[in-house]
Amino acid sequence: MSSWGCPHESKGLCAKVNNLVCDPGMKGCELAGRYVFFGSEDKNKRLREKQAQADSQKPSK
């Protein structure tokens, strides 16, 4: 079994996002827009926007 730890999380708080309670994928989190979070479409909004933008920039065949 493996474990993941955020370098910005300390004692359950996020040092990157104004010392709010750490919630991976929340707005301002460095994981937001990079990974898919199951059970939370709100957290996946930025990722979907980036995918749509990349798809719209692909040349047509």
Coordinates of N, CA, C and O in Angstrom, one line a residue:
M1 N 0.8 -1.2 0.0 CA 0.0 0.0 0.0 C 0.9 1.2 0.0 O 1.9 1.3 0.7
S2 N 0.5 2.2 -0.8 CA 1.3 3.5 -0.9 C 0.6 4.6 -0.2 O -0.6 4.6 0.1
S3 N 1.3 5.7 0.0 CA 0.8 6.9 0.6 C 1.2 8.1 -0.1 O 2.3 8.1 -0.7
W4 N 0.4 9.1 -0.1 CA 0.8 10.4 -0.8 C 0.7 11.5 0.3 O -0.2 11.5 1.2
G5 N 1.6 12.4 0.2 CA 1.6 13.5 1.1 C 1.9 14.8 0.3 O 2.8 14.9 -0.5
C6 N 1.1 15.8 0.6 CA 1.3 17.1 0.0 C 2.4 17.9 0.7 O 2.3 18.0 1.9
P7 N 3.3 18.5 0.0 CA 4.3 19.3 0.6 C 3.8 20.6 1.3 O 4.4 21.2 2.1
H8 N 2.6 21.0 0.9 CA 2.0 22.2 1.4 C 1.1 22.0 2.6 O 0.6 22.9 3.3
E9 N 0.8 20.7 2.9 CA -0.1 20.3 4.0 C 0.7 20.2 5.3 O 1.7 19.5 5.4
S10 N 0.3 20.9 6.4 CA 0.9 20.7 7.7 C -0.2 20.8 8.7 O -0.9 21.7 8.8
K11 N -0.2 19.7 9.5 CA -1.2 19.6 10.6 C -2.7 19.8 10.0 O -3.5 20.4 10.7
G12 N -2.9 19.3 8.8 CA -4.3 19.3 8.3 C -4.6 20.6 7.6 O -5.7 20.8 7.1
L13 N -3.6 21.6 7.6 CA -3.9 22.9 6.9 C -3.0 23.1 5.7 O -1.9 22.5 5.6
C14 N -3.5 23.8 4.7 CA -2.8 24.1 3.5 C -2.0 25.4 3.6 O -2.6 26.5 3.7
A15 N -0.7 25.3 3.6 CA 0.1 26.5 3.6 C 0.1 27.3 2.4 O 0.4 28.5 2.4
K16 N -0.4 26.7 1.3 CA -0.4 27.4 0.0 C -1.8 28.2 -0.2 O -1.8 29.3 -0.8
V17 N -2.8 27.7 0.5 CA -4.1 28.4 0.3 C -4.6 28.9 1.7 O -5.5 28.4 2.4
N18 N -3.9 30.0 2.1 CA -4.3 30.7 3.3 C -4.5 29.9 4.6 O -5.4 30.2 5.4
N19 N -3.8 28.8 4.8 CA -3.9 27.9 5.9 C -5.4 27.4 6.1 O -5.8 27.2 7.3
L20 N -6.1 27.2 5.0 CA -7.4 26.6 5.1 C -7.2 25.1 5.4 O -6.2 24.5 5.1
V21 N -8.3 24.4 5.8 CA -8.2 23.0 6.0 C -7.9 22.4 4.6 O -8.5 22.7 3.6
C22 N -6.9 21.5 4.6 CA -6.5 20.9 3.4 C -7.6 20.0 2.8 O -8.2 19.2 3.4
D23 N -7.9 20.3 1.5 CA -8.9 19.6 0.7 C -8.4 19.4 -0.7 O -8.5 20.3 -1.5
P24 N -7.6 18.4 -0.9 CA -7.0 18.2 -2.2 C -7.9 18.5 -3.4 O -9.0 17.9 -3.5
G25 N -7.4 19.3 -4.3 CA -8.2 19.7 -5.5 C -9.0 21.0 -5.3 O -9.6 21.5 -6.3
M26 N -9.0 21.6 -4.1 CA -9.8 22.8 -3.9 C -9.2 23.9 -4.8 O -8.0 23.8 -5.2
K27 N -9.9 25.0 -5.0 CA -9.5 26.1 -5.7 C -8.2 26.6 -5.1 O -8.1 26.9 -3.9
G28 N -7.1 26.8 -5.9 CA -5.8 27.3 -5.4 C -4.9 26.1 -5.1 O -3.7 26.3 -5.1
C29 N -5.4 24.9 -5.0 CA -4.5 23.7 -4.8 C -3.7 23.4 -6.0 O -4.2 23.5 -7.1
E30 N -2.5 23.1 -5.9 CA -1.7 22.8 -7.1 C -2.1 21.5 -7.8 O -1.7 21.3 -8.9
L31 N -2.9 20.7 -7.2 CA -3.5 19.5 -7.8 C -4.7 19.9 -8.7 O -5.0 19.1 -9.6
A32 N -5.3 21.0 -8.4 CA -6.5 21.4 -9.2 C -6.2 21.5 -10.7 O -5.2 22.2 -11.0
G33 N -7.0 20.9 -11.5 CA -6.8 21.0 -13.0 C -5.7 20.0 -13.5 O -5.5 19.9 -14.7
R34 N -5.1 19.2 -12.6 CA -4.1 18.2 -13.0 C -4.6 16.8 -12.9 O -4.1 15.9 -13.6
Y35 N -5.5 16.6 -12.0 CA -5.9 15.2 -11.7 C -7.5 15.2 -11.6 O -8.1 16.2 -11.3
V36 N -8.0 14.0 -11.8 CA -9.5 13.8 -11.7 C -9.8 13.4 -10.2 O -9.1 12.5 -9.7
F37 N -10.8 14.1 -9.7 CA -11.2 13.8 -8.3 C -12.6 13.1 -8.4 O -13.5 13.7 -8.9
F38 N -12.7 11.9 -7.9 CA -14.0 11.2 -8.0 C -14.9 11.7 -7.0 O -14.6 12.0 -5.8
G39 N -16.2 11.9 -7.4 CA -17.2 12.3 -6.5 C -17.3 13.8 -6.3 O -18.1 14.3 -5.5
S40 N -16.6 14.6 -7.1 CA -16.6 16.0 -7.0 C -16.4 16.7 -8.3 O -15.3 17.0 -8.7
E41 N -17.5 16.9 -9.0 CA -17.4 17.6 -10.3 C -16.9 19.0 -10.2 O -16.3 19.6 -11.1
D42 N -17.2 19.7 -9.0 CA -16.7 21.0 -8.8 C -15.2 21.1 -8.8 O -14.6 22.0 -9.4
K43 N -14.5 20.1 -8.3 CA -13.1 20.0 -8.3 C -12.5 19.7 -9.6 O -11.4 20.0 -9.9
N44 N -13.3 19.1 -10.5 CA -12.9 18.7 -11.8 C -13.2 19.7 -12.9 O -12.8 19.6 -14.1
K45 N -13.8 20.8 -12.5 CA -14.2 21.9 -13.5 C -13.0 22.4 -14.2 O -13.0 22.5 -15.5
R46 N -11.9 22.8 -13.6 CA -10.7 23.3 -14.2 C -10.1 22.3 -15.2 O -9.7 22.7 -16.3
L47 N -10.0 21.0 -14.8 CA -9.5 20.0 -15.7 C -10.3 19.9 -16.9 O -9.8 19.8 -18.0
R48 N -11.6 19.9 -16.8 CA -12.5 19.8 -18.0 C -12.3 21.0 -18.9 O -12.3 20.9 -20.1
E49 N -12.2 22.2 -18.3 CA -11.9 23.4 -19.1 C -10.6 23.3 -19.9 O -10.5 23.7 -21.1
K50 N -9.6 22.8 -19.2 CA -8.3 22.7 -19.9 C -8.4 21.6 -21.0 O -7.8 21.8 -22.1
Q51 N -9.1 20.5 -20.8 CA -9.3 19.5 -21.9 C -10.1 20.1 -23.0 O -9.7 19.8 -24.2
A52 N -11.1 20.8 -22.8 CA -11.9 21.4 -23.9 C -11.1 22.4 -24.7 O -11.2 22.4 -25.9
Q53 N -10.3 23.2 -24.0 CA -9.4 24.2 -24.7 C -8.4 23.4 -25.6 O -8.2 23.8 -26.7
A54 N -7.8 22.4 -25.1 CA -6.8 21.6 -25.8 C -7.5 21.0 -27.0 O -6.9 20.9 -28.1
D55 N -8.7 20.4 -26.9 CA -9.4 19.8 -28.0 C -9.8 20.8 -29.0 O -9.7 20.5 -30.2
S56 N -10.1 22.1 -28.6 CA -10.5 23.1 -29.6 C -9.3 23.6 -30.4 O -9.4 24.1 -31.5
Q57 N -8.1 23.4 -29.9 CA -6.9 23.9 -30.6 C -6.3 22.8 -31.5 O -5.3 23.1 -32.2
K58 N -6.8 21.6 -31.4 CA -6.3 20.5 -32.3 C -6.7 20.8 -33.7 O -7.8 21.2 -34.0
P59 N -5.7 20.7 -34.7 CA -6.1 20.9 -36.1 C -7.1 19.8 -36.6 O -7.0 18.7 -36.2
S60 N -8.0 20.2 -37.5 CA -9.0 19.3 -38.1 C -8.3 18.5 -39.1 O -7.4 18.9 -39.8
K61 N -8.8 17.2 -39.3 CA -8.2 16.3 -40.3 C -9.0 16.4 -41.6 O -10.1 16.7 -41.7

